[in-house]
Amino acid sequence: MSCLQTIQDYALRSVGIGERLLPRTDFTLCEQVTLIGSGMIWNIYFGLVAIALGFFAATGMALAKNSRNAWLRKPAEFFIYVFRGSPLFIQMFFAYAVFVVLKQSVPFLAPFTSAWLGATLVLFLNTTAYTAEIFYGALQSIPKGDLEAADAYGITGRSRFTRIVWPSMLRLAWPAYTNEAIFLFHATALVFFSGFPVWQQRGDALYYASYFADKTFNPFVPYPILAGFFILLTLVVITIFGLVGKRLNRHLPQAVIRRPGFMRTLMR
Amino acid sequence: MFSYCTDPSTLEGLTWLSCYLTTGKHMGFYFSFVTVIVLLLITAPVALLFGFAGASAARSRFLPLSLLGKAYTAIVRGVPDIAFFMFFVIALDQAFEYLRHKVKCPDWSEPIRQGSDFVVCSQAKLPLSTSPQWIHETYGFALAVLTFSIVFGAFAANVLYGAMRAVPRAQLETAEAYGMTTRQTFWRILVPQMWIYALPGLSNLWMILVKATPLLFLLGVEDIVYWARELGATKTARFSDYPHGNWHAIYFFGLLVFYLMLTSVSERVFKRITRRLSHGQATAAGEALRKATQ
């Protein structure tokens, strides 16, 4: 079977399109790369949804924690404490167990026991807590001068937030937020090992990698492939976040960094 | 455990609970909390050692060594830790058996990898198939410790590398001016001063390590997650003296509380250490301490 055929059969296997049976014997390198790559669809889905929703929730949560009203501040502090103080792995197990119990009395909640919704919810709450803490730290370190200038110009209320506070907060939080995004993508690999069942062998990249490692008893092929995919994903995340960070900082005086040319470092 | 526990089906309420919570399996569950703490206490210093080696290597002037140190931190940071755990446990096991095989059975002619099998001679098996159960368990635990140390050593290396660079350059130049060799400068000036810069990163790392301990479950160690899954599952009257429904949620809630307590205590301890280490340092925190005592 040619590699092209394998890609046609298995490239979308993790979402249920293509060949139903997984390869069982004589695993080729092409099959391993294709299937593990196919599993990455799940990792990217979990990561993107959690980050996209978590970003807005975290902004609200950070503002709540920064609020002077104890009714807003205390719940936010508690939420952040619980989700940052306990392992994501245990949170997943716990959430799954709770969803299974809830399903029996409220059939409407049944979708939460499958990974696409339940695990995404846990990841979303988790990243909200971590990001909120980062944003809260950034809110605290917004330069006082910026806020005083806003007051002096009579900028108040909503426009003070959207034009002064929020951009500064994002600018200050951005490096730490990039790290959080990378960690979240890594955390998506936990999903199918923490209670959430894999349905019809539609798993994520780590699921397929461990499948191959179990079948061939050779970890030295599937796991490096998985590592390669994740490093690639990490690089993409760093690039995109770097571009956004550059835009957030574009009004600041840029330091001119003179990097020695590539050849000069080589010939030194 | 208690004398009235001989026939659990007649018990009610609190007496039932007291019997239920002291079964042999629950003792195993409580013991697994000790396993987790032991893992933390062994892994932290070993990982610090790995990190120190990695950071020193990355600083080295000898190019291959510095590349090795940098590659170690870069790769582990770029890939999910769970993938490393699952990889290293099999890989280390096979590596050890492979080495023992080469040493103990030199005149073995068949290839080690035969299709989907990994075949070594029976003397090279780790642990030996004749050894008692506790050796098997200890070996599994030792593999887990080594795996954790390798992964967290890379994170520690990154922190320590940054801390080494944060020590003011003037300190090192002064040492050189006094005629210290590179080695003396490193051990007498750089290493004692770097800890205060490393502490925020290391405390953060400890928190990540604490929160990574449930992954022991994936390494085949009978840890708290294993027991929570085991004990929380639905038990019917046929196979158990203590039948109950699906109690996973309760058990995992217990684990959640355990971890929250562990991280809270750690946070307090680290606050104290930071305060102590900041004493007399030329940093903002040290300055604040000096002003407070005046």
Coordinates of C-alpha atoms in Angstrom, one line a residue:
Chain A
M1 CA 0.0 0.0 0.0
S2 CA 1.5 3.3 -1.0
C3 CA 2.0 6.2 1.3
L4 CA -0.5 8.3 -0.6
Q5 CA -3.2 5.6 -0.1
T6 CA -2.4 5.5 3.7
I7 CA -2.8 9.3 3.9
Q8 CA -6.1 9.1 2.1
D9 CA -7.3 6.3 4.5
Y10 CA -6.0 7.6 7.8
A11 CA -5.4 11.4 7.6
L12 CA -8.9 12.1 9.1
R13 CA -9.3 8.8 11.0
S14 CA -9.4 10.6 14.3
V15 CA -12.6 12.4 13.4
G16 CA -14.1 9.2 11.9
I17 CA -13.5 9.8 8.2
G18 CA -11.7 7.1 6.2
E19 CA -10.7 3.5 6.9
R20 CA -12.4 2.1 10.0
L21 CA -9.9 -0.5 11.0
L22 CA -6.5 0.6 12.4
P23 CA -3.5 -1.1 11.0
R24 CA -2.7 -4.2 13.1
T25 CA 0.5 -5.7 11.7
D26 CA 3.5 -4.5 9.7
F27 CA 3.3 -0.9 10.8
T28 CA 5.0 1.3 8.3
L29 CA 6.6 4.6 9.2
C30 CA 4.0 6.3 6.9
E31 CA 1.1 4.8 8.8
Q32 CA 2.5 6.0 12.2
V33 CA 3.2 9.5 11.0
T34 CA -0.3 9.8 9.3
L35 CA -2.3 8.4 12.3
I36 CA -0.4 10.4 14.9
G37 CA -0.7 13.5 12.8
S38 CA -4.4 12.7 12.4
G39 CA -4.7 12.6 16.2
M40 CA -3.2 16.1 16.4
I41 CA -6.6 17.4 15.1
W42 CA -8.0 16.7 18.5
N43 CA -5.1 18.4 20.3
I44 CA -5.5 21.5 18.2
Y45 CA -9.3 21.5 18.6
F46 CA -9.1 21.2 22.5
G47 CA -6.3 23.8 22.6
L48 CA -8.0 26.3 20.3
V49 CA -11.4 26.2 21.8
A50 CA -10.1 26.4 25.4
I51 CA -7.8 29.3 24.7
A52 CA -10.3 31.2 22.6
L53 CA -13.0 31.0 25.2
G54 CA -10.6 31.1 28.2
F55 CA -9.1 34.4 27.0
F56 CA -12.4 36.3 27.5
A57 CA -13.4 34.5 30.6
A58 CA -10.0 35.1 32.1
T59 CA -10.3 38.8 31.4
G60 CA -13.5 38.9 33.4
M61 CA -12.1 36.7 36.1
A62 CA -9.0 38.9 36.5
L63 CA -11.2 42.0 36.7
A64 CA -13.3 40.3 39.3
K65 CA -10.2 39.4 41.4
N66 CA -9.0 43.0 41.1
S67 CA -12.4 44.3 42.1
R68 CA -13.0 46.1 45.4
N69 CA -16.4 44.4 45.8
A70 CA -15.8 41.3 48.0
W71 CA -18.8 39.5 46.4
L72 CA -16.9 39.6 43.1
R73 CA -13.4 39.2 44.5
K74 CA -13.9 36.2 46.8
P75 CA -15.5 33.8 44.4
A76 CA -12.9 34.7 41.7
E77 CA -10.0 34.1 44.2
F78 CA -11.6 30.8 45.2
F79 CA -12.0 29.7 41.6
I80 CA -8.4 30.5 40.8
Y81 CA -7.1 28.8 43.9
V82 CA -9.0 25.6 43.3
F83 CA -8.0 25.3 39.6
R84 CA -4.4 26.4 40.1
G85 CA -3.9 24.4 43.3
S86 CA -4.9 21.0 42.0
P87 CA -3.6 18.8 39.2
L88 CA -5.4 19.0 35.8
F89 CA -5.3 15.2 35.7
I90 CA -7.3 14.9 38.9
Q91 CA -9.7 17.7 37.7
M92 CA -10.4 15.6 34.6
F93 CA -11.0 12.4 36.5
F94 CA -13.2 14.3 39.0
A95 CA -15.2 16.1 36.3
Y96 CA -15.7 12.9 34.3
A97 CA -17.0 11.1 37.5
V98 CA -19.3 13.9 38.2
F99 CA -20.7 14.0 34.7
V100 CA -21.3 10.3 34.8
V101 CA -23.4 10.7 38.0
L102 CA -25.2 13.7 36.6
K103 CA -26.1 11.9 33.4
Q104 CA -28.2 9.4 35.3
S105 CA -30.5 12.1 36.7
V106 CA -30.3 14.7 34.0
P107 CA -30.1 12.9 30.6
F108 CA -29.7 16.3 28.9
L109 CA -26.1 16.4 30.2
A110 CA -25.1 13.2 28.5
P111 CA -22.7 14.9 25.9
F112 CA -20.5 16.1 28.8
T113 CA -19.3 12.6 29.4
S114 CA -17.7 12.5 25.9
A115 CA -14.3 14.2 25.5
W116 CA -15.3 16.8 22.8
L117 CA -17.5 18.6 25.3
G118 CA -16.6 17.5 28.8
A119 CA -12.8 17.6 28.4
T120 CA -13.0 20.9 26.6
L121 CA -15.0 22.4 29.5
V122 CA -12.4 21.3 32.0
L123 CA -9.5 22.6 29.9
F124 CA -11.4 25.9 29.4
L125 CA -11.9 26.3 33.2
N126 CA -8.3 25.4 33.9
T127 CA -6.8 27.8 31.4
T128 CA -9.3 30.5 32.6
A129 CA -7.8 30.2 36.1
Y130 CA -4.2 30.2 35.1
T131 CA -4.7 33.0 32.6
A132 CA -6.8 35.0 35.1
E133 CA -3.9 34.9 37.5
I134 CA -1.5 36.1 34.8
F135 CA -3.9 38.9 33.8
Y136 CA -4.4 39.9 37.4
G137 CA -0.7 40.2 37.9
A138 CA -0.5 42.3 34.8
L139 CA -3.4 44.5 36.0
Q140 CA -1.5 45.2 39.1
S141 CA 1.6 46.3 37.2
I142 CA 0.0 48.7 34.8
P143 CA 2.1 51.9 34.9
K144 CA 0.5 54.4 37.3
G145 CA 1.3 57.2 34.8
D146 CA -0.9 55.6 32.1
L147 CA -3.9 55.6 34.4
E148 CA -3.2 59.1 35.7
A149 CA -2.9 60.3 32.1
A150 CA -6.3 58.7 31.3
D151 CA -7.9 60.5 34.3
A152 CA -6.3 63.8 33.2
Y153 CA -7.8 63.4 29.7
G154 CA -11.2 62.6 31.2
I155 CA -11.3 59.1 29.9
T156 CA -13.5 57.1 32.2
G157 CA -15.6 54.0 32.4
R158 CA -15.8 51.7 29.4
S159 CA -13.4 53.6 27.2
R160 CA -10.9 53.8 30.0
F161 CA -10.9 50.0 30.1
T162 CA -10.9 49.2 26.4
R163 CA -8.4 51.9 25.4
I164 CA -6.0 52.1 28.4
V165 CA -6.3 49.3 30.9
W166 CA -6.9 46.3 28.6
P167 CA -4.2 46.9 26.0
S168 CA -1.6 47.6 28.8
M169 CA -2.7 44.5 30.6
L170 CA -2.3 42.3 27.5
R171 CA 1.0 43.9 26.7
L172 CA 2.4 43.1 30.1
A173 CA 0.9 39.7 30.3
W174 CA 1.8 38.5 26.8
P175 CA 5.1 36.6 27.4
A176 CA 3.6 34.7 30.4
Y177 CA 0.3 34.1 28.4
T178 CA 2.4 32.6 25.6
N179 CA 3.8 30.1 28.0
E180 CA 0.4 29.3 29.3
A181 CA -0.9 28.7 25.8
I182 CA 2.0 26.3 25.1
F183 CA 1.3 24.4 28.3
L184 CA -2.3 24.2 27.5
F185 CA -1.6 22.6 24.2
H186 CA 0.6 20.1 26.0
A187 CA -2.1 19.5 28.6
T188 CA -4.5 18.4 25.8
A189 CA -2.5 15.2 25.6
L190 CA -3.9 14.2 29.0
V191 CA -7.5 14.1 27.9
F192 CA -7.8 10.5 26.7
F193 CA -5.8 9.1 29.6
S194 CA -7.9 10.6 32.3
G195 CA -11.2 8.9 32.3
F196 CA -12.8 10.3 29.1
P197 CA -13.3 7.3 26.9
V198 CA -12.0 7.0 23.3
W199 CA -15.0 6.3 21.1
Q200 CA -14.3 4.0 18.1
Q201 CA -10.6 4.5 18.5
R202 CA -10.9 8.2 17.6
G203 CA -8.2 9.5 19.8
D204 CA -5.6 12.2 20.0
A205 CA -2.0 12.1 19.0
L206 CA -0.8 10.5 22.2
Y207 CA -3.5 7.9 22.0
Y208 CA -2.3 6.7 18.6
A209 CA 1.4 7.0 19.7
S210 CA 0.8 4.7 22.7
Y211 CA -1.3 2.4 20.5
F212 CA 1.7 1.9 18.2
A213 CA 4.1 1.6 21.1
D214 CA 2.0 -1.1 22.7
K215 CA 1.6 -3.0 19.5
T216 CA 5.2 -2.9 18.3
F217 CA 6.8 -2.7 21.8
N218 CA 9.1 -0.2 20.3
P219 CA 8.7 3.3 21.8
F220 CA 11.6 4.7 19.8
V221 CA 9.5 5.4 16.6
P222 CA 6.0 6.6 17.6
Y223 CA 7.1 8.9 20.5
P224 CA 9.7 10.8 18.5
I225 CA 7.1 11.3 15.8
L226 CA 4.7 12.7 18.4
A227 CA 7.4 14.9 19.8
G228 CA 8.1 16.2 16.3
F229 CA 4.4 17.2 15.8
F230 CA 4.2 18.9 19.2
I231 CA 7.4 20.8 18.6
L232 CA 6.0 22.0 15.3
L233 CA 2.7 23.0 17.1
T234 CA 4.8 24.8 19.8
L235 CA 6.7 26.7 17.1
V236 CA 3.4 27.8 15.4
V237 CA 2.0 29.0 18.7
I238 CA 5.2 30.9 19.5
T239 CA 5.2 32.5 16.0
I240 CA 1.5 33.6 16.2
F241 CA 1.8 34.9 19.7
G242 CA 5.0 36.6 18.8
L243 CA 3.3 38.5 16.0
V244 CA 0.4 39.5 18.3
G245 CA 2.9 40.6 20.9
K246 CA 4.8 42.7 18.4
R247 CA 1.5 44.5 17.5
L248 CA 0.7 45.1 21.2
N249 CA 4.1 46.7 21.7
R250 CA 4.2 48.7 18.5
H251 CA 3.7 52.1 20.1
L252 CA 6.7 51.7 22.3
P253 CA 10.2 52.9 21.4
Q254 CA 11.9 49.8 19.9
A255 CA 15.4 49.0 21.0
V256 CA 17.6 48.5 18.0
I257 CA 19.0 45.0 18.5
R258 CA 22.0 44.3 16.4
R259 CA 22.4 40.6 16.1
P260 CA 25.7 39.4 14.8
G261 CA 25.1 37.8 11.3
F262 CA 24.9 34.1 11.1
M263 CA 28.2 33.8 9.3
R264 CA 30.0 36.0 11.8
T265 CA 28.9 33.8 14.7
L266 CA 30.1 30.8 12.8
M267 CA 33.5 32.2 11.8
R268 CA 34.3 33.7 15.2
Chain B
M1 CA -10.0 -4.2 61.5
F2 CA -12.5 -3.8 64.3
S3 CA -14.0 -6.9 66.0
Y4 CA -17.6 -5.9 65.0
C5 CA -16.6 -5.9 61.3
T6 CA -16.9 -9.7 60.7
D7 CA -20.3 -9.4 59.1
P8 CA -20.5 -6.0 57.3
S9 CA -24.0 -6.7 55.8
T10 CA -25.6 -6.3 59.2
L11 CA -23.9 -2.9 59.9
E12 CA -25.4 0.5 59.4
G13 CA -24.3 4.1 59.3
L14 CA -21.1 5.1 61.0
T15 CA -20.1 1.7 62.1
W16 CA -20.4 0.5 58.5
L17 CA -18.3 3.4 57.4
S18 CA -15.6 2.8 60.0
C19 CA -15.4 -0.8 58.8
Y20 CA -15.5 0.2 55.2
L21 CA -12.7 2.7 55.6
T22 CA -10.3 0.2 57.3
T23 CA -10.4 -2.6 54.8
G24 CA -7.1 -4.0 53.5
K25 CA -7.6 -2.2 50.2
H26 CA -8.2 1.1 52.0
M27 CA -4.9 0.6 53.8
G28 CA -3.3 0.2 50.4
F29 CA -5.0 3.4 49.4
Y30 CA -3.6 5.3 52.5
F31 CA -0.2 3.8 51.9
S32 CA -0.2 5.1 48.3
F33 CA -0.3 8.7 49.7
V34 CA 3.0 7.9 51.3
T35 CA 4.3 6.7 48.0
V36 CA 3.4 10.0 46.4
I37 CA 5.2 12.0 49.2
V38 CA 8.3 9.7 48.9
L39 CA 8.3 10.2 45.2
L40 CA 8.3 13.9 45.7
L41 CA 11.0 13.9 48.3
I42 CA 13.3 11.7 46.2
T43 CA 12.6 13.3 42.9
A44 CA 13.1 16.9 43.9
P45 CA 16.8 16.6 44.9
V46 CA 17.6 14.2 42.0
A47 CA 15.9 16.5 39.5
L48 CA 17.8 19.5 41.0
L49 CA 21.0 17.5 40.4
F50 CA 20.1 16.8 36.8
G51 CA 19.1 20.4 36.4
F52 CA 22.4 21.6 37.8
A53 CA 24.3 19.3 35.5
G54 CA 22.2 20.5 32.6
A55 CA 22.7 24.2 33.4
S56 CA 26.4 23.8 33.9
A57 CA 26.7 21.9 30.6
A58 CA 24.7 24.6 28.8
R59 CA 27.2 27.2 30.2
S60 CA 30.2 25.3 29.2
R61 CA 32.7 26.8 26.8
F62 CA 33.1 23.4 25.1
L63 CA 30.6 23.6 22.2
P64 CA 29.3 20.0 22.0
L65 CA 28.7 20.0 25.8
S66 CA 26.8 23.3 25.8
L67 CA 24.7 22.1 22.8
L68 CA 23.9 19.0 24.7
G69 CA 22.8 21.0 27.7
K70 CA 20.7 23.3 25.6
A71 CA 19.1 20.5 23.6
Y72 CA 18.2 18.7 26.8
T73 CA 16.2 21.6 28.1
A74 CA 14.7 22.6 24.7
I75 CA 13.4 19.2 23.8
V76 CA 11.8 18.4 27.1
R77 CA 10.1 21.8 27.2
G78 CA 8.8 21.5 23.7
V79 CA 6.9 18.2 24.2
P80 CA 4.1 17.4 26.7
D81 CA 5.5 15.8 29.8
I82 CA 3.0 13.0 29.7
A83 CA 4.5 11.9 26.4
F84 CA 7.9 11.7 28.0
F85 CA 6.6 9.7 30.9
M86 CA 5.1 7.1 28.6
F87 CA 8.2 7.1 26.5
F88 CA 10.9 6.9 29.2
V89 CA 9.3 4.1 31.2
I90 CA 9.5 1.6 28.2
A91 CA 12.7 3.1 26.8
L92 CA 14.6 3.0 30.0
D93 CA 13.5 -0.5 30.8
Q94 CA 14.5 -1.7 27.3
A95 CA 17.8 0.2 27.5
F96 CA 18.7 -1.4 30.9
E97 CA 17.8 -4.9 29.6
Y98 CA 19.7 -4.3 26.4
L99 CA 22.9 -3.4 28.3
R100 CA 22.6 -6.3 30.7
H101 CA 21.9 -8.6 27.7
K102 CA 25.1 -7.4 26.0
V103 CA 27.1 -8.0 29.2
K104 CA 25.6 -11.2 30.5
C105 CA 24.9 -13.1 27.3
P106 CA 27.6 -12.2 24.8
D107 CA 27.2 -15.4 22.8
W108 CA 23.5 -14.9 22.0
S109 CA 23.0 -15.0 18.3
E110 CA 19.4 -14.0 17.7
P111 CA 18.4 -10.4 17.2
I112 CA 16.9 -8.6 20.2
R113 CA 14.0 -7.0 18.2
Q114 CA 12.1 -9.7 16.5
G115 CA 9.1 -8.0 14.8
S116 CA 7.0 -6.8 17.6
D117 CA 8.9 -8.6 20.3
F118 CA 11.8 -7.5 22.5
V119 CA 13.8 -10.6 23.4
V120 CA 16.6 -10.7 25.8
C121 CA 18.1 -13.8 27.6
S122 CA 16.4 -14.7 30.8
Q123 CA 19.4 -13.7 33.0
A124 CA 19.2 -10.1 31.6
K125 CA 15.5 -9.6 32.5
L126 CA 14.9 -6.8 34.9
P127 CA 13.8 -7.6 37.5
L128 CA 14.6 -11.4 37.3
S129 CA 11.4 -13.4 36.8
T130 CA 12.3 -15.3 40.0
S131 CA 12.6 -12.3 42.2
P132 CA 9.8 -11.6 44.7
Q133 CA 6.9 -9.2 44.2
W134 CA 8.3 -6.3 46.2
I135 CA 11.4 -6.1 43.9
H136 CA 9.1 -5.8 40.9
E137 CA 7.2 -3.0 42.6
T138 CA 10.4 -1.2 43.7
Y139 CA 11.9 -1.5 40.2
G140 CA 8.7 0.1 38.8
F141 CA 8.9 2.9 41.3
A142 CA 12.6 3.5 40.7
L143 CA 11.9 3.8 36.9
A144 CA 9.2 6.3 37.7
V145 CA 11.6 8.3 39.9
L146 CA 14.2 8.3 37.2
T147 CA 11.7 9.4 34.6
F148 CA 10.4 12.2 36.7
S149 CA 13.9 13.3 37.4
I150 CA 14.9 13.4 33.8
V151 CA 11.8 15.5 32.8
F152 CA 11.9 17.9 35.7
G153 CA 15.7 18.1 35.6
A154 CA 15.2 19.8 32.2
F155 CA 12.9 22.4 33.7
A156 CA 15.3 22.9 36.6
A157 CA 18.2 23.2 34.2
N158 CA 16.3 26.1 32.5
V159 CA 15.7 27.8 35.8
L160 CA 19.2 27.4 37.1
Y161 CA 20.7 28.5 33.8
G162 CA 18.7 31.7 34.1
A163 CA 19.7 32.1 37.7
M164 CA 23.4 31.7 36.9
R165 CA 23.1 34.5 34.3
A166 CA 21.3 36.7 36.8
V167 CA 24.2 36.8 39.3
P168 CA 25.7 40.3 38.8
R169 CA 28.6 40.1 36.3
A170 CA 30.7 42.4 38.6
Q171 CA 30.8 39.6 41.2
L172 CA 32.4 37.3 38.8
E173 CA 34.8 39.9 37.5
T174 CA 35.9 40.7 41.1
A175 CA 36.6 37.1 41.7
E176 CA 38.7 37.0 38.5
A177 CA 40.5 40.1 39.6
Y178 CA 41.4 38.3 42.9
G179 CA 43.0 35.6 40.8
M180 CA 40.5 32.9 41.2
T181 CA 40.4 30.2 38.6
T182 CA 37.2 29.6 36.6
R183 CA 36.4 26.6 38.7
Q184 CA 36.9 28.5 42.0
T185 CA 34.8 31.4 40.7
F186 CA 32.0 29.0 39.8
W187 CA 31.9 27.1 43.1
R188 CA 32.7 29.9 45.5
I189 CA 31.0 32.9 44.0
L190 CA 28.4 31.9 41.4
V191 CA 26.8 28.9 43.0
P192 CA 26.2 30.4 46.5
Q193 CA 24.7 33.5 45.1
M194 CA 22.4 32.0 42.4
W195 CA 19.9 30.4 44.7
I196 CA 18.0 33.6 45.5
Y197 CA 17.5 34.2 41.8
A198 CA 16.5 30.6 41.2
L199 CA 14.0 30.4 44.1
P200 CA 10.9 31.8 42.3
G201 CA 11.5 29.5 39.4
L202 CA 12.2 26.5 41.6
S203 CA 9.2 27.1 43.8
N204 CA 7.1 27.3 40.7
L205 CA 8.7 24.0 39.5
W206 CA 7.9 22.3 42.8
M207 CA 4.3 23.2 42.3
I208 CA 4.4 21.8 38.8
L209 CA 6.1 18.6 40.1
V210 CA 3.4 18.2 42.8
K211 CA 0.7 18.6 40.2
A212 CA 2.5 16.0 37.9
T213 CA 2.5 13.2 40.6
P214 CA -0.9 11.8 39.5
L215 CA 0.8 10.8 36.3
L216 CA 2.5 8.0 38.3
F217 CA -0.7 6.2 37.5
L218 CA 0.3 6.0 33.9
L219 CA 3.7 4.5 34.8
G220 CA 2.0 1.4 36.3
V221 CA 2.7 2.4 39.9
E222 CA -0.2 1.7 42.3
D223 CA -0.6 5.3 43.3
I224 CA -3.6 7.3 44.7
V225 CA -5.3 7.6 41.3
Y226 CA -5.1 3.8 40.8
W227 CA -6.7 3.2 44.2
A228 CA -9.3 5.9 43.7
R229 CA -10.4 4.3 40.5
E230 CA -10.3 0.8 42.0
L231 CA -12.1 1.7 45.2
G232 CA -14.6 4.1 43.7
A233 CA -15.9 1.7 41.1
T234 CA -19.3 0.2 41.5
K235 CA -19.2 -2.9 43.8
T236 CA -21.9 -5.5 43.8
A237 CA -22.8 -7.7 46.8
R238 CA -21.5 -10.7 45.0
F239 CA -17.9 -9.7 44.9
S240 CA -17.6 -7.4 47.8
D241 CA -18.6 -7.3 51.4
Y242 CA -19.3 -3.6 51.1
P243 CA -21.5 -3.1 48.0
H244 CA -21.9 0.5 46.8
G245 CA -22.7 2.4 43.7
N246 CA -20.3 4.4 41.6
W247 CA -18.3 6.5 44.1
H248 CA -15.6 7.8 41.8
A249 CA -16.7 11.4 42.3
I250 CA -16.3 11.1 46.0
Y251 CA -12.8 9.6 45.9
F252 CA -11.5 12.0 43.3
F253 CA -12.9 14.9 45.3
G254 CA -10.8 13.5 48.2
L255 CA -7.7 13.6 46.0
L256 CA -8.6 17.1 44.9
V257 CA -8.6 18.3 48.5
F258 CA -5.4 16.4 49.2
Y259 CA -3.6 18.2 46.4
L260 CA -5.1 21.6 47.4
M261 CA -3.7 21.1 50.9
L262 CA -0.3 20.0 49.6
T263 CA 0.1 23.0 47.3
S264 CA -1.2 25.4 50.0
V265 CA 1.4 24.1 52.5
S266 CA 4.1 24.3 49.9
E267 CA 3.3 27.8 49.1
R268 CA 3.6 28.8 52.8
V269 CA 6.9 27.1 53.2
F270 CA 8.3 28.8 50.1
K271 CA 7.2 32.2 51.4
R272 CA 9.3 31.5 54.5
I273 CA 12.3 30.3 52.6
T274 CA 12.2 33.4 50.3
R275 CA 12.1 35.6 53.3
R276 CA 15.1 33.9 54.8
L277 CA 17.1 33.9 51.6
S278 CA 16.3 37.5 50.9
H279 CA 18.0 38.5 54.1
G280 CA 21.0 40.7 53.4
Q281 CA 20.6 40.5 49.6
A282 CA 21.0 43.5 47.4
T283 CA 17.5 43.0 46.0
A284 CA 14.3 44.9 46.5
A285 CA 13.0 42.2 48.9
G286 CA 16.2 42.3 50.9
E287 CA 16.0 46.1 51.1
A288 CA 12.4 45.9 52.3
L289 CA 13.5 43.4 55.0
R290 CA 16.3 45.8 56.1
K291 CA 13.9 48.7 56.4
A292 CA 11.4 46.7 58.3
T293 CA 13.9 45.8 61.0
Q294 CA 15.2 49.3 61.4

